[in-house]
Coordinates of C-alpha atoms in Angstrom, one line a residue:
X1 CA 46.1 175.3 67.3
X2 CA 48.1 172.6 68.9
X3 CA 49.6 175.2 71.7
X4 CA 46.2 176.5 72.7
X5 CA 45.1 172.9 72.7
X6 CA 47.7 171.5 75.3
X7 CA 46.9 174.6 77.1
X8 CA 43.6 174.0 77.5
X9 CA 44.0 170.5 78.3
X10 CA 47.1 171.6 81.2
X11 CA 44.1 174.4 82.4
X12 CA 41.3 171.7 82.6
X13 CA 43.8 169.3 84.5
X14 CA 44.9 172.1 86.9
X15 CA 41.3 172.7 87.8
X16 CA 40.8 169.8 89.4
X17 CA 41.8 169.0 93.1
X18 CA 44.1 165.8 92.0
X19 CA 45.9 167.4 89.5
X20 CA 46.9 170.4 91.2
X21 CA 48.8 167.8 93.5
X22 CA 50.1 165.5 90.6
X23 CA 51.4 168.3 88.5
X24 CA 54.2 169.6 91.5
X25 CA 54.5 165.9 92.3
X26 CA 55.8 165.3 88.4
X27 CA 57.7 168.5 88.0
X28 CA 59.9 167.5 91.6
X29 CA 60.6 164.0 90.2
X30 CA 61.8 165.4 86.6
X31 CA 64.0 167.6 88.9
X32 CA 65.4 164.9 90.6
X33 CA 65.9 163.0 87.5
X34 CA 68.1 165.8 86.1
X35 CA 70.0 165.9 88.7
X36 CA 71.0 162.0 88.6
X37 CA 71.6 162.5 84.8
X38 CA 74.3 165.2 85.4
X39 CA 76.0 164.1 88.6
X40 CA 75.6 160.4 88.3
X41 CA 75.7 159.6 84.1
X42 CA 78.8 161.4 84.2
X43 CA 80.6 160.1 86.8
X44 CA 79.6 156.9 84.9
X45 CA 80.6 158.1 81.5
X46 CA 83.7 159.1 83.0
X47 CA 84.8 155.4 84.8
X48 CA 83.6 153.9 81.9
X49 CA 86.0 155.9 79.6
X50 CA 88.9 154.8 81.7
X51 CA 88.3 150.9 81.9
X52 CA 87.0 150.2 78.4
X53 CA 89.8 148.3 77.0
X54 CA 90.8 150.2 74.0
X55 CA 92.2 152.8 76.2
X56 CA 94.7 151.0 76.7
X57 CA 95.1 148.8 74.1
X58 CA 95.3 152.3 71.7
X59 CA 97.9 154.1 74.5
X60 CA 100.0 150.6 74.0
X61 CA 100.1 150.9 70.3
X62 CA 100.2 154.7 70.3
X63 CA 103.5 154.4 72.6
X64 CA 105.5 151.6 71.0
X65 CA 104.6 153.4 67.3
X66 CA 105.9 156.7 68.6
X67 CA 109.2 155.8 70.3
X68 CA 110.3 153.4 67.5
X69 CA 109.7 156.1 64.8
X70 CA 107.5 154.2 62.9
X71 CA 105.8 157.4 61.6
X72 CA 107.0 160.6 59.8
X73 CA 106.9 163.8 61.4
X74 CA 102.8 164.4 59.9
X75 CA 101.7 160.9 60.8
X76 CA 103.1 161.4 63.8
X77 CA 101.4 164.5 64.5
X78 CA 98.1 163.6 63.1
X79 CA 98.3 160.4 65.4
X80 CA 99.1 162.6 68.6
X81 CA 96.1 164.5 67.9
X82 CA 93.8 162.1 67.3
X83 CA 95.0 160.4 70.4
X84 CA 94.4 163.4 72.2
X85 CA 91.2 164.1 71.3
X86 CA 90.0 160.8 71.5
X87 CA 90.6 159.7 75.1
X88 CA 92.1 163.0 77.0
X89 CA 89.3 164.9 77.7
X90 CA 89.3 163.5 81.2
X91 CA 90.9 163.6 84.0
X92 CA 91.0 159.8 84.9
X93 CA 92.3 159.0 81.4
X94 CA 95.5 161.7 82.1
X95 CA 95.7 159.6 85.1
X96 CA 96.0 156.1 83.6
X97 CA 98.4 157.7 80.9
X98 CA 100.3 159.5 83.1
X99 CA 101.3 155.9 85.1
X100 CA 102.0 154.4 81.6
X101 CA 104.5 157.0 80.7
X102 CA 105.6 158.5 83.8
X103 CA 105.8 156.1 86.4
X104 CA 109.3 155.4 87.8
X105 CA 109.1 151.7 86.2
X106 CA 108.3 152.9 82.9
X107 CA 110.3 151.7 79.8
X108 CA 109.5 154.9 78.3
X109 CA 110.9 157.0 80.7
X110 CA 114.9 157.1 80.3
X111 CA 117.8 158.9 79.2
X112 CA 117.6 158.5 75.4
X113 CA 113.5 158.6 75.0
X114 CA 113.7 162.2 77.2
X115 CA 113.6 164.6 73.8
X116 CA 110.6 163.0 72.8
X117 CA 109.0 162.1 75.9
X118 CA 109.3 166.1 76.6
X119 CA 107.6 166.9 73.6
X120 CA 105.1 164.5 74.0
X121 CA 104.2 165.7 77.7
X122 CA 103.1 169.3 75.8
X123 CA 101.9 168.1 72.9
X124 CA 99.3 166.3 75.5
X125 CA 99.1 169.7 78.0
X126 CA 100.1 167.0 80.9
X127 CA 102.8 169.1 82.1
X128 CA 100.0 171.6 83.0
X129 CA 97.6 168.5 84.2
X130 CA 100.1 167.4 86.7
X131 CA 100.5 171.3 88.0
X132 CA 96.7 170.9 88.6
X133 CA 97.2 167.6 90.1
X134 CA 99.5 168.8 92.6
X135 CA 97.2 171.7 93.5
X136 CA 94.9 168.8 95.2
X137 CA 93.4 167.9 98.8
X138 CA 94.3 164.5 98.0
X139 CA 97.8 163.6 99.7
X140 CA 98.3 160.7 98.3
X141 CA 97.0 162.0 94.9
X142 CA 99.7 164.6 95.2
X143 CA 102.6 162.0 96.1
X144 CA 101.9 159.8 93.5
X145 CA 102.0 162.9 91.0
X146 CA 105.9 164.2 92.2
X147 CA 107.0 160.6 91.1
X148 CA 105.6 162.0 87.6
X149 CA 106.8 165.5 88.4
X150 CA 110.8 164.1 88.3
X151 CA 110.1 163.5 84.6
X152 CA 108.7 167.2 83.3
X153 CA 111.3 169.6 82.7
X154 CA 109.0 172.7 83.6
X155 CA 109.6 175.9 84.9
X156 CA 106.0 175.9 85.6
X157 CA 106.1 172.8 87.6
X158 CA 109.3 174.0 89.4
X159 CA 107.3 176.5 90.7
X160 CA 104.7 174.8 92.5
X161 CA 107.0 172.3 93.6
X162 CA 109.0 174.8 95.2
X163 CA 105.8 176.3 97.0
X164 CA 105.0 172.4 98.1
X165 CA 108.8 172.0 99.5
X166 CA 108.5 175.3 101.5
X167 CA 105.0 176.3 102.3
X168 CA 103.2 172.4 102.3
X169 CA 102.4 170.1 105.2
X170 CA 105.1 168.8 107.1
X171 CA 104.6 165.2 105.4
X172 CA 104.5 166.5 102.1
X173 CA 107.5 169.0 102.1
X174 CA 110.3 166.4 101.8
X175 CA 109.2 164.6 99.2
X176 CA 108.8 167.7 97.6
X177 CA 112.0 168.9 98.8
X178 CA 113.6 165.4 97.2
X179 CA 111.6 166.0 93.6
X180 CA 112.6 169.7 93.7
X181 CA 116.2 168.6 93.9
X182 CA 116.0 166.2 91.2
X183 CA 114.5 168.7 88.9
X184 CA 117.4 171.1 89.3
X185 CA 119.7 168.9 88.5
X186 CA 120.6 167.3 91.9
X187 CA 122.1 171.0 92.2
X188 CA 121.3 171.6 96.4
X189 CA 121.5 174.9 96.1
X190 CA 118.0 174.8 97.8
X191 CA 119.2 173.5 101.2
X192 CA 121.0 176.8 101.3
X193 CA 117.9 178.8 101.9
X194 CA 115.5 175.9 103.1
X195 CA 113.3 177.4 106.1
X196 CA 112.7 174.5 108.2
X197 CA 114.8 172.5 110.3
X198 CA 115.7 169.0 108.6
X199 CA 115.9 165.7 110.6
X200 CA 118.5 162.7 110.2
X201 CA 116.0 160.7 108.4
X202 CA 115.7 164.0 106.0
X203 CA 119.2 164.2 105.5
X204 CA 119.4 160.4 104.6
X205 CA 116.5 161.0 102.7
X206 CA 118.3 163.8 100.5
X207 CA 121.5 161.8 100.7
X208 CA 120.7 159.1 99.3
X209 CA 119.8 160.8 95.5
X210 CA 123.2 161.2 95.1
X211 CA 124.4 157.0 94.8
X212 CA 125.2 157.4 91.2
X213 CA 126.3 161.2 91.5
X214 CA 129.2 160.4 93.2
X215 CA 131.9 161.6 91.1
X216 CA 129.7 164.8 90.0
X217 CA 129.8 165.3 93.9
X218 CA 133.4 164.6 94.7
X219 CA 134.3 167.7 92.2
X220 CA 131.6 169.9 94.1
X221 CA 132.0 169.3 97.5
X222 CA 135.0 171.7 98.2
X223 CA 133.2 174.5 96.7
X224 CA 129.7 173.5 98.8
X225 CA 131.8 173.3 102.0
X226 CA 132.7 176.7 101.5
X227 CA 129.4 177.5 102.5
X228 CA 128.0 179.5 106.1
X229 CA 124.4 177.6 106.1
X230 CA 124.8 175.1 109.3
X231 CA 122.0 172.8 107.9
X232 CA 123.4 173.2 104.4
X233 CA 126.9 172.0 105.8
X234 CA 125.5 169.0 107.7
X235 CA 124.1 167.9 104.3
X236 CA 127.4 168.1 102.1
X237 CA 129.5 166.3 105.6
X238 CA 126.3 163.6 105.0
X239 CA 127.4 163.0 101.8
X240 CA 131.0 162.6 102.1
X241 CA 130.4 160.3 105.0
X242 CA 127.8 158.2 103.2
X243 CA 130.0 157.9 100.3
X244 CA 133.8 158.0 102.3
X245 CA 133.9 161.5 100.2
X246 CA 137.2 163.3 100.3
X247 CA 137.7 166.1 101.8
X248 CA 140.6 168.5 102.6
X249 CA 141.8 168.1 106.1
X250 CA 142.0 171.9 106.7
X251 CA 138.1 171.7 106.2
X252 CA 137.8 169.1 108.5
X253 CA 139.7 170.4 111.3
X254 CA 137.7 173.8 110.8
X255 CA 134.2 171.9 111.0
X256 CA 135.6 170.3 113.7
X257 CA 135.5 173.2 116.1
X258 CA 132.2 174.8 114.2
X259 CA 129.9 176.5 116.1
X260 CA 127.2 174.2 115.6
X261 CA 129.0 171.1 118.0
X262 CA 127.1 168.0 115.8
X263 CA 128.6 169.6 112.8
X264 CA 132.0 169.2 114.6
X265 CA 130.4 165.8 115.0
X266 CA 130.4 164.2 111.7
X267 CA 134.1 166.4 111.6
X268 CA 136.2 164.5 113.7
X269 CA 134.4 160.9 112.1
X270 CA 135.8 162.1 109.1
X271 CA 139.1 163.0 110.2
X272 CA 139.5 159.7 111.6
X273 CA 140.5 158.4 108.3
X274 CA 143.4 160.8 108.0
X275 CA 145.2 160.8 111.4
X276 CA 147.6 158.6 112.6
X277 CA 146.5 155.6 115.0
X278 CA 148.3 157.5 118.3
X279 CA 146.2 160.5 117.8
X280 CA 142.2 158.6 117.8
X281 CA 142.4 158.1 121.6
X282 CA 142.9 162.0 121.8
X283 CA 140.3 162.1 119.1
X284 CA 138.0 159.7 120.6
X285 CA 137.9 161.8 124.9
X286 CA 137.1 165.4 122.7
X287 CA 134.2 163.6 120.8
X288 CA 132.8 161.5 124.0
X289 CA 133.0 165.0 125.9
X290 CA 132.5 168.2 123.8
X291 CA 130.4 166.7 120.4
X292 CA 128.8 164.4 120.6
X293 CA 125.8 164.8 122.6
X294 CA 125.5 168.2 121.1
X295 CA 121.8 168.9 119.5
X296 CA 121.3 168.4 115.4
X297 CA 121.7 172.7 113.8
X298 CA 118.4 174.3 114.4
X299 CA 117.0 175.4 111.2
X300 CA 118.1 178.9 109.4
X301 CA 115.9 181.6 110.2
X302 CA 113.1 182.0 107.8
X303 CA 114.4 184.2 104.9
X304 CA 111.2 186.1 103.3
X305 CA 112.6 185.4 99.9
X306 CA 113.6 182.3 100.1
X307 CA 110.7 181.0 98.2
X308 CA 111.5 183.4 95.2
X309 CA 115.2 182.6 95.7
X310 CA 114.7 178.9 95.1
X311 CA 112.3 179.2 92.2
X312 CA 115.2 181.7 90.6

């Protein structure tokens, strides 16, 4: 009875000439108000998730609780959980956790806190977040994420790194390059296959990973100058003259006469240290003359599975 009333009354109001105009008129505007609601509201909702302060205040108390052991192994589960359910279901809050427990200046994120800062990245899926992260338009979005990136031990994340370092934009494929290196290890194996041609401010770049590897690198550094890969060479000769490395003069007076002449370069500096003062002036006419105005080694031509190489 009530249907066919409202009926009736919609039929009497269509009949006339004004409400044949109000009626579209109404039925645009509850359009548009939809609209708002789902775009707008929940870009709102969203913000509003982020800056209300028991975000934080909960991520705080979650944090110091979890790394001091104050629970048992259920409590602590049941407090990830709730934690998770609570405040990550979007993106913005990842991001706000992400720079509390990531971030280079985080107290969390050290030697001794890495077994359960591991688990605690999966527990909250923000090993896969950051993979989506890095998948952005957003450059600076992206770069901020790599800083994160250092900190996930992921073979997941490897991967895309990797495809970042080689197949990015020029001016995000170093800091890739750098983040890729940290997360094997500071192993440069990488540099062997790398298809594009590094600069001097690359090399310093990548060089200057190593300040507290020194000794690690010292031990390596015969067996990496073993190596055929020009650019890979110029690296490991970086090093040792960055860090007045060692290295056998035999190797050095082979560099010295390398195809690649500014590999030769950074040679004879390094042999300076081991001859004897009459031979430098000698030294000194060969560099000025043959070397040293030689161009920087052009980068190795593109291997087609270098990409897969790395990643392996």
């Amino acid at each position: 009875m009530r249907a066919y009333t409202l009926l009736s009354f919609y039929q009497q109001i269509t009949a006339t000439d004004w409400g044949a105009i109000i009626l579209p008129v109404c039925a645009g505007l509850a359009v548009l108000y939809m609209v708002y609601a789902f775009f707008f509201r929940t870009k709102i909702t969203s913000e509003a998730i982020v800056d209300r302060p028991e975000l934080n205040v909960a991520l705080s108390n979650f944090l110091s609780a979890y790394f001091a052991e104050e629970w048992d192994t259920v409590e602590s589960q049941i407090e990830i959980d709730h934690f998770k359910h609570t405040f990550l279901d979007q993106p913005d809050a990842c991001r706000v956790v992400l720079r509390k427990l990531l971030a280079p200046a985080s107290p969390y994120r050290n030697k001794a806190n890495q077994p359960k800062l591991t688990a605690l990245v999966k527990e909250w899926n923000l090993d896969a977040f950051v993979v989506k992260e890095l998948s952005s338009t957003n450059e600076l979005l992206k770069l901020e994420t790599l800083e994160y990136a250092k900190a996930i031990p992921s073979l997941q994340l490897k991967d895309t790194v990797t495809q970042l370092a080689f197949y990015s934009t020029a001016s995000m494929r170093i800091p890739a390059l750098v983040t890729l290196i940290e997360l094997c290890n500071f192993q440069p194996e990488t540099l062997r296959i790398y298809p594009h041609a590094l600069t001097e401010e690359d090399v310093q770049k990548l060089v200057a990973l190593y300040g507290n590897q020194t000794q690690w690198v010292t031990d390596q550094l015969p067996t990496w100058l073993e190596a055929t890969e020009p650019q890979f060479l110029w690296f490991c000769l970086a090093l040792a003259q960055e860090y007045k490395l060692p290295v056998e003069m035999r190797t050095l007076q082979q560099l010295a006469f390398h195809t690649h002449k500014s590999l030769g370069a950074i040679a004879i500096h390094l042999l300076d240290g081991y001859l004897q003062p009459e031979s430098t002036d000698a030294l000194q006419q060969y560099r000025k003359k043959v070397v040293l105005e030689q161009p920087l080694p052009v980068a190795p031509t593109t291997n087609e599975n270098s990409l897969q190489q790395a990643i392996n």
